[in-house]
Amino acid sequence: MKKLRVLRVETFRVWKQNMLSFPASFSELKHLRYFGFPVGCRCKLVFPSTFTKLYHIQVFDFGSCGDLVFASKEDLCELTNLRHVIGSIMTVPNFGRLTSLLTVPNIRVTKEVGYELQQLAQLNKLRGKLWIRGLQNVESKEAAVQANLAAKEHLQELTLTWDGKIGSCPDVEAEVLEGLCPPTDLEILKIMDYKGSRYPSWLVGQQNSGPKHLRTLELSGSSRLISIPEHNELFRNLYSLVISYCSWDSLPESMERLTSLKKLVFEHCDGLRLLPALPQSLEEFDVTYCNALAKSCQTNDHQNRQKIKNIPKKKL
């Protein structure tokens, strides 16, 4: 069936296997535009070098597959019509040559040649969600600036992750995050396992140069945010703030400046004890696996209880 444009194979049982290989003859489907083969995250898919002959391919859909292996990784960048990679980690050398890419779920950067953060420089058509992992492998602000995130104007959600067990120097992490200024129209920003010595000027500066219409900010396993800056567009428009797996002993100062905040969430933050003054705009207050904070919020004569009493929806 060499004239096929679309091929999707549902594989309900493949997730139980460790590895699945494709035959070299797969390359004869030269007119293929969409290839869907969703599998479980435990399955490794192995493709032959002839796979790079699918010059017209536009969409790869691998479901929740966690690992793709290509016999000839270097040649994969010849698929210049590739627009969407769904459900896998982009671990292709020189992926920056895939300039037609519109969506890719997540990218893991390393120190190896061809896998650097700078490969993102020309991928300015990216839209929707982007998750960048392995930022502990970036060693300078200059390298982060070269990724040119601010030019990716169609991104709606960005996740930045330092996923090494032993992080880099806090000052280096701070410089890297400073260089990763997102586009101004970003709506959701997640910063994970960041142990930097400070937060960047585009996030907490008086003259905010980062996202202007951010709706959700999530800080997970990251350094404490010291204060909410005054006259900052990013925080002034914030709708939802999520703080999880953080060893903070207190919340940012001047929380009441979050005049648009509707939802405040704490998860797995055992160090938190006392709430500051909260914005009157809050409609939802969610505390999960923060035992001391949850207990105080349920004690009638405790000041935390008084600070949340007027919030309509509470989950403790």
Coordinates of C-alpha atoms in Angstrom, one line a residue:
M1 CA 0.0 0.0 0.0
K2 CA 2.6 2.5 -1.1
K3 CA 0.2 5.4 -1.6
L4 CA -0.8 5.6 2.0
R5 CA -0.8 9.1 3.5
V6 CA -2.0 8.2 7.0
L7 CA -1.1 5.2 9.0
R8 CA -2.1 4.8 12.7
V9 CA -1.7 1.5 14.5
E10 CA -3.4 1.1 17.9
T11 CA -1.3 -1.1 20.1
F12 CA -3.1 -1.8 23.3
R13 CA -0.8 -4.6 24.4
V14 CA 2.6 -3.4 23.2
W15 CA 3.3 -1.5 26.4
K16 CA 4.1 -4.8 28.0
Q17 CA 7.1 -5.3 25.7
N18 CA 10.6 -3.8 26.3
M19 CA 11.5 -3.2 22.7
L20 CA 9.8 -3.2 19.3
S21 CA 11.7 -3.0 16.0
F22 CA 10.4 -1.8 12.6
P23 CA 11.5 -3.5 9.3
A24 CA 13.6 -1.7 6.7
S25 CA 10.8 -2.0 4.2
F26 CA 8.9 0.6 6.1
S27 CA 10.7 3.2 4.1
E28 CA 8.7 2.2 1.0
L29 CA 5.7 4.2 2.3
K30 CA 7.3 7.3 0.7
H31 CA 4.0 9.3 0.6
L32 CA 3.3 8.9 4.3
R33 CA 2.4 12.2 6.0
Y34 CA 1.1 10.9 9.3
F35 CA 2.4 8.0 11.3
G36 CA 0.8 7.1 14.6
F37 CA 2.0 4.3 16.8
P38 CA 1.0 5.1 20.4
V39 CA 2.7 2.8 23.0
G40 CA 3.4 2.8 26.7
C41 CA 6.2 4.6 28.3
R42 CA 8.2 1.4 29.0
C43 CA 8.5 0.4 25.4
K44 CA 11.5 1.3 23.2
L45 CA 10.9 1.8 19.5
V46 CA 13.8 1.0 17.2
F47 CA 13.8 2.4 13.6
P48 CA 16.0 1.4 10.7
S49 CA 18.2 3.9 8.9
T50 CA 15.9 3.7 5.9
F51 CA 13.3 5.5 8.0
T52 CA 14.8 8.8 6.9
K53 CA 13.5 8.2 3.4
L54 CA 10.0 9.2 4.5
Y55 CA 10.7 12.7 3.1
H56 CA 7.1 13.8 3.2
I57 CA 6.4 12.9 6.8
Q58 CA 4.8 15.7 8.8
V59 CA 3.6 14.0 12.0
F60 CA 5.1 11.4 14.3
D61 CA 2.6 10.3 17.1
F62 CA 4.1 7.8 19.6
G63 CA 1.7 8.3 22.5
S64 CA 3.6 8.1 25.8
C65 CA 6.7 6.4 24.4
G66 CA 9.7 7.3 26.5
D67 CA 12.5 6.3 24.2
L68 CA 13.0 6.3 20.4
V69 CA 16.1 4.8 18.8
F70 CA 17.1 5.5 15.3
A71 CA 19.8 3.5 13.5
S72 CA 21.0 6.7 11.7
K73 CA 20.2 9.6 14.0
E74 CA 22.2 12.1 12.0
D75 CA 20.1 11.6 8.9
L76 CA 16.8 12.1 10.7
C77 CA 17.3 15.9 10.3
E78 CA 16.8 15.4 6.6
L79 CA 13.1 15.1 7.3
T80 CA 12.7 18.8 6.8
N81 CA 8.9 18.6 6.4
L82 CA 8.4 17.3 9.9
R83 CA 6.0 19.5 11.8
H84 CA 4.7 17.6 14.8
V85 CA 6.4 15.1 17.2
I86 CA 3.9 13.8 19.7
G87 CA 4.6 11.9 22.9
S88 CA 8.3 11.4 23.0
I89 CA 11.5 13.1 24.1
M90 CA 13.5 14.7 21.3
T91 CA 16.9 13.1 21.5
V92 CA 18.1 13.7 18.0
P93 CA 21.4 15.3 17.3
N94 CA 21.3 18.7 15.5
F95 CA 17.5 18.8 16.0
G96 CA 17.8 22.5 15.3
R97 CA 17.9 21.7 11.6
L98 CA 14.2 20.7 11.8
T99 CA 13.1 24.2 11.3
S100 CA 9.5 23.3 10.2
L101 CA 8.7 21.9 13.7
L102 CA 5.5 23.3 15.2
T103 CA 5.1 21.1 18.2
V104 CA 7.4 18.9 20.2
P105 CA 6.5 17.6 23.7
N106 CA 9.9 17.9 25.4
I107 CA 13.5 18.3 24.6
R108 CA 16.4 17.0 26.8
V109 CA 19.6 19.1 26.4
T110 CA 23.1 17.8 27.2
K111 CA 26.7 18.9 26.9
E112 CA 27.2 16.7 23.8
V113 CA 27.7 18.3 20.5
G114 CA 24.4 18.5 18.6
Y115 CA 22.3 18.2 21.8
E116 CA 23.0 21.7 23.2
L117 CA 20.3 24.2 24.3
Q118 CA 21.4 26.4 21.4
Q119 CA 19.8 24.0 19.0
L120 CA 16.5 25.7 19.8
A121 CA 17.8 29.0 18.2
Q122 CA 16.0 28.6 14.8
L123 CA 12.9 26.7 15.9
N124 CA 10.8 29.8 16.1
K125 CA 7.7 28.2 14.7
L126 CA 7.1 26.2 17.9
R127 CA 3.7 26.6 19.4
G128 CA 1.6 25.1 22.2
K129 CA 3.7 23.4 24.9
L130 CA 7.4 23.1 25.3
W131 CA 9.3 21.3 28.1
I132 CA 13.0 21.8 28.2
R133 CA 14.8 19.3 30.4
G134 CA 18.4 18.9 31.5
L135 CA 19.1 22.6 32.1
Q136 CA 21.8 21.7 34.6
N137 CA 23.9 20.9 31.5
V138 CA 23.8 24.6 30.4
E139 CA 26.9 26.4 31.8
S140 CA 26.4 30.1 30.9
K141 CA 23.9 32.9 30.3
E142 CA 25.2 33.3 26.8
A143 CA 24.2 29.7 25.9
A144 CA 20.7 30.3 27.3
V145 CA 20.3 33.6 25.4
Q146 CA 21.2 31.8 22.1
A147 CA 18.2 29.5 22.6
N148 CA 16.2 32.6 21.7
L149 CA 13.0 31.7 23.6
A150 CA 11.6 35.2 23.4
A151 CA 11.3 34.7 19.6
K152 CA 9.0 31.7 20.0
E153 CA 5.9 33.9 20.0
H154 CA 3.3 31.1 19.6
L155 CA 4.3 29.2 22.7
Q156 CA 1.5 29.1 25.3
E157 CA 3.1 26.9 28.0
L158 CA 6.8 26.5 28.9
T159 CA 8.4 24.1 31.5
L160 CA 12.0 24.6 32.5
T161 CA 13.6 21.8 34.4
W162 CA 16.9 21.2 36.1
D163 CA 16.6 17.5 36.5
G164 CA 20.0 16.4 37.8
K165 CA 20.3 15.0 41.3
I166 CA 23.2 17.3 41.9
G167 CA 22.6 20.7 40.5
S168 CA 25.1 23.2 39.2
C169 CA 26.4 26.2 41.0
P170 CA 23.4 28.4 42.2
D171 CA 24.9 31.5 40.6
V172 CA 25.3 29.6 37.3
E173 CA 21.7 28.4 37.4
A174 CA 20.6 32.0 38.1
E175 CA 22.5 33.3 35.1
V176 CA 21.0 30.5 32.9
L177 CA 17.4 31.3 33.9
E178 CA 18.1 35.0 33.3
G179 CA 19.0 34.1 29.7
L180 CA 15.8 32.0 29.2
C181 CA 13.4 35.0 28.9
P182 CA 10.1 33.6 27.5
P183 CA 7.9 35.2 24.9
T184 CA 5.7 38.0 26.0
D185 CA 2.4 36.1 25.3
L186 CA 3.2 33.0 27.3
E187 CA 0.3 31.9 29.5
I188 CA 1.7 29.1 31.7
L189 CA 5.2 29.0 33.1
K190 CA 6.6 26.1 35.2
I191 CA 10.0 26.2 36.8
M192 CA 11.1 22.8 38.3
D193 CA 14.1 21.9 40.5
Y194 CA 15.7 25.3 40.1
K195 CA 18.2 26.0 42.9
G196 CA 19.5 29.3 41.7
S197 CA 20.6 32.1 44.0
R198 CA 18.0 34.5 42.7
Y199 CA 15.1 34.8 40.3
P200 CA 15.6 36.6 36.9
S201 CA 14.9 40.3 36.2
W202 CA 12.3 39.3 33.6
L203 CA 10.3 37.6 36.3
V204 CA 10.8 39.8 39.4
G205 CA 12.2 43.1 38.0
Q206 CA 10.4 46.4 38.4
Q207 CA 10.3 46.8 34.6
N208 CA 9.1 43.4 33.6
S209 CA 10.5 42.3 30.3
G210 CA 9.0 38.8 30.3
P211 CA 5.5 37.5 29.8
K212 CA 2.8 40.2 30.1
H213 CA -0.3 38.0 30.3
L214 CA 0.9 35.0 32.3
R215 CA -2.1 33.1 33.8
T216 CA -0.3 30.3 35.7
L217 CA 3.0 30.2 37.5
E218 CA 4.2 26.9 39.0
L219 CA 7.4 26.6 41.1
S220 CA 8.2 23.0 42.0
G221 CA 11.3 21.9 44.1
S222 CA 12.7 25.4 43.5
S223 CA 14.4 28.2 45.4
R224 CA 12.2 30.5 47.5
L225 CA 10.7 33.4 45.8
I226 CA 11.5 36.3 48.2
S227 CA 8.9 38.9 47.4
I228 CA 6.3 40.0 44.9
P229 CA 7.6 43.1 43.1
E230 CA 5.5 46.2 42.8
H231 CA 4.5 47.5 39.4
N232 CA 5.2 44.1 37.7
E233 CA 2.9 43.2 34.8
L234 CA 3.6 39.5 35.1
F235 CA 2.4 39.2 38.7
R236 CA -0.4 41.8 38.3
N237 CA -2.2 39.5 35.8
L238 CA -1.5 36.2 37.5
Y239 CA -4.5 34.0 37.9
S240 CA -3.1 30.8 39.5
L241 CA 0.0 30.2 41.7
V242 CA 1.2 26.7 42.4
I243 CA 4.0 25.9 44.9
S244 CA 5.0 22.3 45.2
Y245 CA 7.8 20.1 46.7
C246 CA 9.5 23.3 48.0
S247 CA 11.4 23.5 51.3
W248 CA 10.3 27.1 51.9
D249 CA 9.8 28.2 55.5
S250 CA 7.8 31.2 54.4
L251 CA 5.9 32.7 51.4
P252 CA 6.9 35.7 49.3
E253 CA 6.4 39.1 50.9
S254 CA 3.6 41.3 49.7
M255 CA 1.4 38.5 48.5
E256 CA -1.5 41.0 48.6
R257 CA -0.1 42.6 45.4
L258 CA -1.4 39.6 43.4
T259 CA -4.6 41.5 42.8
S260 CA -5.8 39.1 40.0
L261 CA -5.0 35.9 41.8
K262 CA -7.9 33.5 42.0
K263 CA -6.2 30.2 42.9
L264 CA -3.4 29.4 45.3
V265 CA -2.1 25.8 45.6
F266 CA 0.4 24.3 48.0
E267 CA 1.6 20.7 47.6
H268 CA 4.2 18.8 49.6
C269 CA 5.5 21.9 51.4
D270 CA 6.1 20.7 55.0
G271 CA 8.2 23.7 56.0
L272 CA 5.4 26.2 55.6
R273 CA 3.8 27.4 58.8
L274 CA 2.5 30.9 58.7
L275 CA 0.5 32.6 55.9
P276 CA 1.1 36.3 55.0
A277 CA -1.7 38.6 54.1
L278 CA -3.4 37.1 51.1
P279 CA -5.1 39.0 48.1
Q280 CA -8.8 39.5 48.5
S281 CA -9.3 38.2 44.9
L282 CA -8.7 34.6 46.0
E283 CA -11.5 32.1 45.2
E284 CA -9.7 28.8 45.7
F285 CA -7.2 27.8 48.3
D286 CA -5.7 24.2 48.1
V287 CA -3.3 22.7 50.6
T288 CA -2.2 19.0 50.0
Y289 CA 0.4 17.1 52.0
C290 CA 1.5 20.2 54.0
N291 CA 0.5 18.9 57.4
A292 CA 1.5 21.9 59.6
L293 CA -0.1 24.4 57.3
A294 CA -3.3 22.4 56.8
K295 CA -3.7 21.8 60.6
S296 CA -3.3 25.5 61.4
C297 CA -5.8 26.5 58.7
Q298 CA -8.4 24.2 60.4
T299 CA -7.8 25.6 63.9
N300 CA -10.4 28.2 64.7
D301 CA -8.3 30.5 66.8
H302 CA -5.2 30.4 64.6
Q303 CA -4.3 33.4 62.5
N304 CA -4.0 31.3 59.4
R305 CA -7.6 30.3 59.8
Q306 CA -8.6 33.9 59.9
K307 CA -6.7 34.8 56.8
I308 CA -8.5 32.2 54.6
K309 CA -12.0 32.4 56.1
N310 CA -13.5 34.5 53.3
I311 CA -12.1 32.3 50.5
P312 CA -15.1 30.5 48.9
K313 CA -13.4 27.2 48.0
K314 CA -11.0 25.6 50.4
K315 CA -9.3 22.2 50.3
L316 CA -7.3 21.2 53.3

